[in-house]
Short mmCIF file of C-alpha atoms in Angstrom, two decimals:
data_model
loop_
_atom_site.label_atom_id
_atom_site.label_comp_id
_atom_site.label_asym_id
_atom_site.label_seq_id
_atom_site.Cartn_x
_atom_site.Cartn_y
_atom_site.Cartn_z
CA UNK A 12 -14.72 2.00 16.53
CA UNK A 13 -14.10 -0.82 14.91
CA UNK A 14 -12.43 -1.89 11.96
CA UNK A 15 -13.34 -4.04 9.04
CA UNK A 16 -12.17 -7.72 9.00
CA UNK A 17 -11.10 -7.16 5.68
CA UNK A 18 -8.70 -4.51 6.45
CA UNK A 19 -7.65 -6.88 9.44
CA UNK A 20 -7.07 -9.94 6.86
CA UNK A 21 -5.06 -7.97 4.65
CA UNK A 22 -2.47 -6.12 7.46
CA UNK A 23 -1.84 -9.48 8.93
CA UNK A 24 -1.49 -11.08 5.44
CA UNK A 25 1.03 -8.68 5.20
CA UNK A 26 2.60 -9.57 8.41
CA UNK A 27 2.92 -13.34 7.33
CA UNK A 28 4.55 -12.62 4.00
CA UNK A 29 7.01 -10.20 5.75
CA UNK A 30 7.72 -12.70 8.09
CA UNK A 31 8.09 -15.29 5.25
CA UNK A 32 11.47 -13.30 3.94
CA UNK A 33 12.79 -12.62 7.74
CA UNK A 34 15.88 -14.51 9.12
CA UNK A 35 17.68 -14.45 12.02
CA UNK A 36 16.35 -12.19 15.18
CA UNK A 37 13.91 -9.49 14.13
CA UNK A 38 11.01 -7.29 14.91
CA UNK A 39 8.72 -5.70 12.22
CA UNK A 40 5.56 -3.74 11.84
CA UNK A 41 2.99 -4.32 9.08
CA UNK A 42 0.43 -2.16 10.66
CA UNK A 43 2.93 0.65 10.79
CA UNK A 44 3.80 0.17 7.06
CA UNK A 45 -0.22 -0.38 5.35
CA UNK A 46 -1.64 2.93 5.94
CA UNK A 47 1.12 4.62 4.28
CA UNK A 48 1.32 2.48 1.35
CA UNK A 49 -2.39 2.59 1.06
CA UNK A 50 -2.26 6.46 1.10
CA UNK A 51 0.54 5.82 -1.54
CA UNK A 52 -2.23 3.85 -4.10
CA UNK A 53 -4.73 6.39 -3.74
CA UNK A 54 -2.49 8.64 -5.02
CA UNK A 55 -0.81 6.70 -7.73
CA UNK A 56 -1.28 5.69 -11.38
CA UNK A 57 -0.58 2.58 -13.65
CA UNK A 58 1.61 0.05 -12.74
CA UNK A 59 2.51 1.21 -9.68
CA UNK A 60 -1.02 1.83 -8.40
CA UNK A 61 -1.34 -2.13 -9.36
CA UNK A 62 1.56 -3.27 -7.54
CA UNK A 63 0.55 -1.34 -4.46
CA UNK A 64 -2.88 -2.70 -4.57
CA UNK A 65 -1.98 -6.08 -4.74
CA UNK A 66 0.12 -5.89 -1.91
CA UNK A 67 -2.79 -4.17 0.22
CA UNK A 68 -5.02 -6.79 -0.71
CA UNK A 69 -7.87 -3.96 -1.44
CA UNK A 70 -8.56 -1.75 -4.22
CA UNK A 71 -6.40 1.26 -4.68
CA UNK A 72 -9.80 3.09 -4.87
CA UNK A 73 -10.79 2.09 -1.53
CA UNK A 74 -7.46 1.90 0.04
CA UNK A 75 -7.40 5.72 1.62
CA UNK A 76 -10.78 4.92 2.95
CA UNK A 77 -9.22 1.84 4.58
CA UNK A 78 -6.21 3.11 5.97
CA UNK A 79 -8.46 5.88 7.65
CA UNK A 80 -10.53 3.52 9.51
CA UNK A 81 -7.56 1.48 10.56
CA UNK A 82 -5.93 4.29 11.87
CA UNK A 83 -8.85 5.68 13.51
CA UNK A 84 -9.52 1.86 15.21
CA UNK A 85 -5.94 2.09 16.23
CA UNK A 86 -6.03 5.16 17.73
CA UNK A 87 -8.93 4.12 20.14
CA UNK A 88 -7.41 1.08 21.49
CA UNK A 89 -5.97 1.39 24.97
CA UNK A 90 -2.32 1.32 25.21
CA UNK A 91 -1.69 1.96 21.52
CA UNK A 92 -0.82 5.43 20.01
CA UNK A 93 -0.58 6.00 16.74
CA UNK A 94 0.57 8.84 14.40
CA UNK A 95 0.82 9.84 10.88
CA UNK A 96 2.78 12.91 9.43
CA UNK A 97 3.38 14.42 6.07
CA UNK A 98 5.88 16.84 5.45
CA UNK A 99 6.79 18.52 1.74
CA UNK A 100 9.03 20.91 -0.01
CA UNK A 101 7.90 24.65 0.44
CA UNK A 102 7.32 24.77 -3.52
CA UNK A 103 5.50 21.23 -3.77
CA UNK A 104 1.91 21.55 -4.28
CA UNK A 105 -0.38 18.70 -3.22
CA UNK A 106 -3.49 17.80 -4.27
CA UNK A 107 -6.35 19.05 -2.19
CA UNK A 108 -8.33 15.74 -2.32
CA UNK A 109 -5.47 13.69 -1.29
CA UNK A 110 -4.17 15.79 1.40
CA UNK A 111 -7.61 16.20 2.86
CA UNK A 112 -7.66 12.52 3.06
CA UNK A 113 -5.19 12.12 5.52
CA UNK A 114 -5.44 13.23 9.67
CA UNK A 115 -5.86 16.71 10.66
CA UNK A 116 -2.57 18.77 11.66
CA UNK A 117 -0.29 16.25 9.61
CA UNK A 118 1.27 18.50 7.25
CA UNK A 119 4.81 20.23 7.80
CA UNK A 120 7.55 21.45 5.96
CA UNK A 121 10.68 20.51 5.03
CA UNK A 122 13.27 23.71 4.82
CA UNK A 123 15.92 21.86 2.00
CA UNK A 124 18.39 21.44 4.19
CA UNK A 125 18.60 17.87 4.95
CA UNK A 126 20.44 17.93 8.42
CA UNK A 127 18.16 20.38 9.92
CA UNK A 128 15.23 18.43 8.52
CA UNK A 129 16.53 15.88 9.95
CA UNK A 130 16.48 16.75 13.28
CA UNK A 131 12.86 17.60 12.86
CA UNK A 132 12.04 14.49 11.98
CA UNK A 133 13.86 12.92 14.69
CA UNK A 134 12.25 14.69 17.02
CA UNK A 135 9.01 14.18 15.75
CA UNK A 136 9.97 10.31 16.20
CA UNK A 137 11.21 10.52 19.80
CA UNK A 138 7.85 12.50 20.65
CA UNK A 139 5.51 10.35 19.03
CA UNK A 140 7.47 6.91 20.20
CA UNK A 141 7.65 8.43 23.95
CA UNK A 142 11.61 8.23 23.36
CA UNK A 143 11.12 4.36 21.98
CA UNK A 144 12.89 5.30 18.80
CA UNK A 145 14.93 7.88 18.92
CA UNK A 146 15.13 8.16 14.50
CA UNK A 147 13.31 8.66 11.65
CA UNK A 148 14.01 6.38 9.41
CA UNK A 149 14.08 8.34 6.21
CA UNK A 150 17.43 9.36 3.64
CA UNK A 151 17.14 12.96 2.94
CA UNK A 152 18.87 14.94 0.46
CA UNK A 153 18.66 18.15 -1.48
CA UNK A 154 15.57 16.37 -4.06
CA UNK A 155 14.03 15.07 -1.48
CA UNK A 156 10.18 16.54 -2.01
CA UNK A 157 7.94 14.74 0.79
CA UNK A 158 7.93 12.61 3.74
CA UNK A 159 5.32 10.35 4.64
CA UNK A 160 5.73 8.76 7.93
CA UNK A 161 3.71 6.85 10.66
CA UNK A 162 4.36 6.10 14.32
CA UNK A 163 2.83 3.32 16.24
CA UNK A 164 3.30 2.67 19.94
CA UNK A 165 2.02 -0.46 21.98
CA UNK A 166 2.35 -0.99 25.87
CA UNK A 167 0.50 -3.05 27.97
CA UNK A 168 0.79 -4.54 31.17
CA UNK A 169 0.40 -8.50 31.91
CA UNK A 170 -2.88 -9.67 34.12
CA UNK A 171 -0.09 -12.38 35.41
CA UNK A 172 2.91 -11.19 35.68
CA UNK A 173 6.19 -13.27 35.54
CA UNK A 174 8.92 -14.24 37.84
CA UNK A 175 12.63 -13.87 36.63
CA UNK A 176 14.68 -16.23 37.15
CA UNK A 177 17.86 -17.69 35.32
CA UNK A 178 16.72 -20.21 32.17
CA UNK A 179 18.02 -23.71 32.31
CA UNK A 180 17.51 -24.64 28.30
CA UNK A 181 19.35 -27.60 26.33
CA UNK A 182 19.57 -25.17 23.43
CA UNK A 183 23.31 -24.38 23.19
CA UNK A 184 23.51 -21.07 21.81
CA UNK A 185 21.41 -20.01 24.77
CA UNK A 186 23.19 -22.00 27.45
CA UNK A 187 26.70 -20.54 26.73
CA UNK A 188 26.06 -17.72 29.14
CA UNK A 189 23.20 -16.96 31.80
CA UNK A 190 19.71 -15.93 30.13
CA UNK A 191 17.29 -13.74 32.16
CA UNK A 192 14.29 -16.27 32.32
CA UNK A 193 10.55 -15.71 33.07
CA UNK A 194 8.16 -18.08 34.69
CA UNK A 195 4.75 -18.16 36.22
CA UNK A 196 2.34 -20.61 37.06
CA UNK A 197 -1.55 -20.58 36.38
CA UNK A 198 -4.72 -22.45 36.86
CA UNK A 199 -6.49 -21.21 33.46
CA UNK A 200 -5.04 -24.25 31.39
CA UNK A 201 -6.74 -22.67 27.57
CA UNK A 202 -4.19 -19.99 27.55
CA UNK A 203 -1.81 -22.90 25.78
CA UNK A 204 -2.93 -24.69 22.85
CA UNK A 205 -1.37 -26.55 20.12
CA UNK A 206 -2.29 -26.29 16.30
CA UNK A 207 -1.09 -29.05 13.31
CA UNK A 208 0.10 -26.92 10.73
CA UNK A 209 1.04 -28.59 6.99
CA UNK A 210 4.84 -27.15 8.34
CA UNK A 211 4.72 -28.75 11.34
CA UNK A 212 3.13 -28.52 14.80
CA UNK A 213 3.24 -24.95 16.48
CA UNK A 214 2.91 -24.59 20.07
CA UNK A 215 0.58 -21.57 20.64
CA UNK A 216 0.89 -19.27 24.83
CA UNK A 217 -1.48 -16.11 24.93
CA UNK A 218 -0.01 -13.90 27.15
CA UNK A 219 -3.05 -11.47 28.28
CA UNK A 220 -2.45 -7.61 28.44
CA UNK A 221 -4.56 -5.53 30.82
CA UNK A 222 -5.66 -3.33 27.89
CA UNK A 223 -6.72 -5.90 25.21
CA UNK A 224 -3.14 -6.05 23.95
CA UNK A 225 -1.89 -9.52 23.83
CA UNK A 226 1.40 -11.09 22.73
CA UNK A 227 1.08 -14.95 21.50
CA UNK A 228 4.20 -16.99 21.67
CA UNK A 229 4.73 -19.25 19.00
CA UNK A 230 7.18 -22.08 19.21
CA UNK A 231 7.03 -24.40 15.75
CA UNK A 232 8.97 -27.38 15.69
CA UNK A 233 12.96 -27.54 15.68
CA UNK A 234 13.47 -27.31 11.65
CA UNK A 235 10.93 -25.15 10.86
CA UNK A 236 11.66 -21.43 9.64
CA UNK A 237 10.70 -18.13 11.21
CA UNK A 238 8.38 -17.54 8.07
CA UNK A 239 6.47 -20.68 9.20
CA UNK A 240 6.17 -20.20 12.48
CA UNK A 241 5.00 -16.54 12.36
CA UNK A 242 2.63 -17.51 9.29
CA UNK A 243 1.08 -20.35 11.20
CA UNK A 244 0.60 -17.56 13.79
CA UNK A 245 -1.40 -15.35 11.66
CA UNK A 246 -3.54 -18.43 9.93
CA UNK A 247 -4.46 -19.65 13.45
CA UNK A 248 -5.88 -16.03 14.03
CA UNK A 249 -7.67 -15.74 11.45
CA UNK A 250 -8.95 -19.27 12.38
CA UNK A 251 -7.54 -21.58 9.48
CA UNK A 252 -5.78 -24.00 11.40
CA UNK A 253 -7.99 -25.24 14.47
CA UNK A 254 -6.11 -25.24 18.05
CA UNK A 255 -6.26 -27.79 20.81
CA UNK A 256 -6.89 -25.78 23.93
CA UNK A 257 -4.84 -27.40 27.07
CA UNK A 258 -7.28 -28.83 28.76
CA UNK A 259 -7.89 -31.34 25.76
CA UNK A 260 -4.10 -31.93 25.37
CA UNK A 261 -3.22 -35.84 25.81
CA UNK A 262 -0.61 -36.92 28.44
CA UNK A 263 3.09 -37.00 27.37
CA UNK A 264 5.48 -35.15 24.98
CA UNK A 265 2.45 -33.25 22.65
CA UNK A 266 3.93 -30.59 20.96
CA UNK A 267 7.06 -28.41 20.67
CA UNK A 268 8.25 -27.08 24.18
CA UNK A 269 4.77 -28.54 25.25
CA UNK A 270 4.62 -31.20 27.65
CA UNK A 271 1.24 -32.67 29.66
CA UNK A 272 2.22 -34.86 32.97
CA UNK A 273 0.68 -36.30 36.10
CA UNK A 274 2.00 -34.87 39.19
CA UNK A 275 1.49 -35.95 43.29
CA UNK A 276 1.45 -32.71 45.35
CA UNK A 277 0.87 -32.92 49.13
CA UNK A 278 -2.94 -31.53 49.13
CA UNK A 279 -5.31 -31.63 46.45
CA UNK A 280 -4.61 -28.88 43.84
CA UNK A 281 -6.25 -27.94 40.50
CA UNK A 282 -4.56 -28.58 37.23
CA UNK A 283 -1.77 -26.16 36.37
CA UNK A 284 -0.03 -24.51 33.27
CA UNK A 285 3.62 -24.19 34.13
CA UNK A 286 5.55 -21.24 31.22
CA UNK A 287 9.17 -20.82 31.12
CA UNK A 288 9.95 -18.22 28.50
CA UNK A 289 12.91 -15.55 27.92
CA UNK A 290 13.09 -11.52 28.47
CA UNK A 291 14.28 -10.01 25.41
CA UNK A 292 15.04 -6.75 24.37
CA UNK A 293 15.27 -6.05 20.80
CA UNK A 294 15.64 -3.54 18.09
CA UNK A 295 15.66 -3.60 14.27
CA UNK A 296 15.78 -1.52 11.07
CA UNK A 297 14.32 -2.35 7.67
CA UNK A 298 15.31 -0.73 4.31
CA UNK A 299 11.72 -1.57 2.69
CA UNK A 300 13.12 -0.91 -0.68
CA UNK A 301 15.14 -3.96 -0.67
CA UNK A 302 12.07 -5.84 -0.90
CA UNK A 303 10.17 -3.75 -2.89
CA UNK A 304 8.09 -6.57 -4.92
CA UNK A 305 6.76 -7.63 -1.11
CA UNK A 306 5.73 -4.10 -0.49
CA UNK A 307 4.34 -2.87 -4.47
CA UNK A 308 6.66 -0.83 -4.57
CA UNK A 309 8.88 -2.01 -7.83
CA UNK A 310 7.50 0.78 -10.04
CA UNK A 311 7.02 3.55 -7.90
CA UNK A 312 10.84 3.38 -7.02
CA UNK A 313 11.70 4.22 -10.55
CA UNK A 314 12.88 8.14 -10.63
CA UNK A 315 12.69 8.11 -14.02
CA UNK A 316 9.14 9.46 -13.89
CA UNK A 317 6.22 10.33 -11.37
CA UNK A 318 4.02 7.69 -10.28
CA UNK A 319 1.55 9.39 -8.24
CA UNK A 320 -0.22 12.50 -10.06
CA UNK A 321 -3.20 11.84 -7.42
CA UNK A 322 -0.88 13.43 -4.68
CA UNK A 323 0.75 16.34 -6.87
CA UNK A 324 1.38 17.37 -10.56
CA UNK A 325 4.88 17.58 -9.68
CA UNK A 326 6.54 13.82 -11.14
CA UNK A 327 7.22 12.05 -7.81
CA UNK A 328 8.99 8.77 -6.93
CA UNK A 329 9.98 6.38 -4.06
CA UNK A 330 13.54 7.47 -3.17
CA UNK A 331 13.43 5.91 0.38
CA UNK A 332 11.57 3.32 2.45
CA UNK A 333 12.51 2.04 5.80
CA UNK A 334 11.40 0.98 9.09
CA UNK A 335 12.94 1.27 12.77
CA UNK A 336 11.36 -0.93 15.30
CA UNK A 337 11.84 -2.55 18.75
CA UNK A 338 10.02 -4.66 21.04
CA UNK A 339 10.45 -5.40 25.02
CA UNK A 340 9.15 -8.39 26.79
CA UNK A 341 9.57 -8.59 30.34
CA UNK A 342 8.20 -10.27 33.65
CA UNK A 343 5.79 -7.37 34.09
CA UNK A 344 4.63 -6.15 30.36
CA UNK A 345 5.53 -5.46 26.86
CA UNK A 346 6.19 -2.44 24.72
CA UNK A 347 6.90 -1.89 20.97
CA UNK A 348 7.21 0.56 18.86
CA UNK A 349 7.72 1.32 15.14
CA UNK A 350 8.59 4.41 13.12
CA UNK A 351 7.67 4.43 9.26
CA UNK A 352 8.92 6.48 6.65
CA UNK A 353 8.49 6.99 3.05
CA UNK A 354 10.69 9.57 0.96
CA UNK A 355 9.50 10.63 -2.20
CA UNK A 356 12.61 10.55 -3.63
CA UNK A 357 10.75 -15.25 32.80
CA UNK A 358 13.96 -30.12 54.58
CA UNK A 359 12.13 -33.20 54.96
CA UNK A 360 10.35 -35.86 52.56
CA UNK A 361 6.66 -34.72 51.80
CA UNK A 362 3.42 -36.68 51.88
CA UNK A 363 2.81 -36.87 48.43
CA UNK A 364 -0.60 -38.34 48.46
CA UNK A 365 -2.60 -36.55 45.57
CA UNK A 366 -2.11 -36.10 41.94
CA UNK A 367 -3.17 -33.33 39.75
CA UNK A 368 -2.23 -32.60 36.05
CA UNK A 369 0.24 -29.96 34.66
CA UNK A 370 1.31 -28.68 31.63
CA UNK A 371 4.51 -27.43 31.17
CA UNK A 372 5.36 -25.05 28.32
CA UNK A 373 8.80 -23.99 27.61
CA UNK A 374 10.07 -21.54 25.07
CA UNK A 375 13.73 -22.14 25.77
CA UNK A 376 14.94 -21.85 21.82
CA UNK A 377 14.32 -19.27 19.17
CA UNK A 378 10.56 -18.80 18.72
CA UNK A 379 7.69 -15.83 17.48
CA UNK A 380 5.73 -13.76 18.92
CA UNK A 381 2.29 -12.01 17.67
CA UNK A 382 1.76 -8.47 19.42
CA UNK A 383 -1.92 -7.90 18.53
CA UNK A 384 -5.80 -6.55 19.91
CA UNK A 385 -7.49 -9.12 21.44
CA UNK A 386 -10.96 -7.93 20.02
CA UNK A 387 -10.01 -7.25 16.34
CA UNK A 388 -6.67 -9.72 16.47
CA UNK A 389 -4.68 -7.05 14.12
CA UNK A 390 -1.62 -7.87 14.54
CA UNK A 391 0.58 -4.37 15.48
CA UNK A 392 4.25 -6.11 16.02
CA UNK A 393 5.74 -9.51 15.14
CA UNK A 394 9.03 -10.63 15.60
CA UNK A 395 11.54 -13.79 15.65
CA UNK A 396 13.52 -14.20 19.32
CA UNK A 397 17.24 -15.51 18.69
CA UNK A 398 18.72 -13.31 21.52
CA UNK A 399 17.32 -12.84 25.00
CA UNK A 400 18.62 -10.55 27.61
CA UNK A 401 21.39 -12.13 29.92
CA UNK A 402 20.79 -12.96 33.31
CA UNK A 403 21.81 -9.88 35.51
CA UNK A 404 24.68 -10.10 37.75
CA UNK A 405 22.77 -8.71 40.89
#
């Protein structure tokens, strides 16, 4: 099942805007937030509805249909598991039309006991992410009337695995202790490319998975901010910036971490692409209400009145909105997960007679990544790597 290009651009647009306000090492999933915002917009009115629609990039009246299409498309992607959950207070009556727009077997019940309810919600998060996320990111109180949550889990294995090694880097913060580097060589030169963006040059490396789930590594110029690099990655996906592919790169230091040179070899060899990067295992928690303008929740968080008459006659406001995420990039593959919840309330002298071309791409200082579905170009998770895994003491 496909997903409309307009929806992909809307979700990826939210990814770029979120990246623009991100700092330091982080990982996040706009694809985990967008469907929840869409269902909330479907039941909202007034300023809350307008703000959510602006964030979504689609009219509020079309948001629920777009969310259903998006969830169905993600559910059909190999290596990707998604789920949506709804829990309500026993006394909260939902509007049938709104509830019918959610996936089947979605609705659960809140007992009113915050401790017991949190245990049940945590169990759902563990089950839906296969243990990658162990806590539902929601604040429950005795006043909580409803929880709307999503879970997203992505796993892929590299078509061409890396070899582990100790990273050699001139970037001082990473050189202070041995880091787990990853290296591989390939004859497929177009996996790497260089884009000229308004903020500076960005080197893009496509690391392909065996199930059409890929990770694009993005290295910008040293003075570029995370949002500029990740935003450039989203614009590259959308075709707004052209990428000069590996086979067409000139000789020399051509871009961030990118070098093209002639090297001698003992026998005739085709041009090669040598990649060096790092292994990372990172997690992050996000309070979406601290970024309420980004997510269109400014009005919806006001508890003085209700904002979602299309969900229930009972007056509802957003009491908490959080996301827990993780991403792990290693020699063999990648996995990421996100759970989002809204609570309403790596002898001798040879005869070097041959010459070949070698492209070297080194991601040996902070860089960004976009984990995405190859065919739709939907970004599932994004992040900024600042603290690679240490080199293990074998």
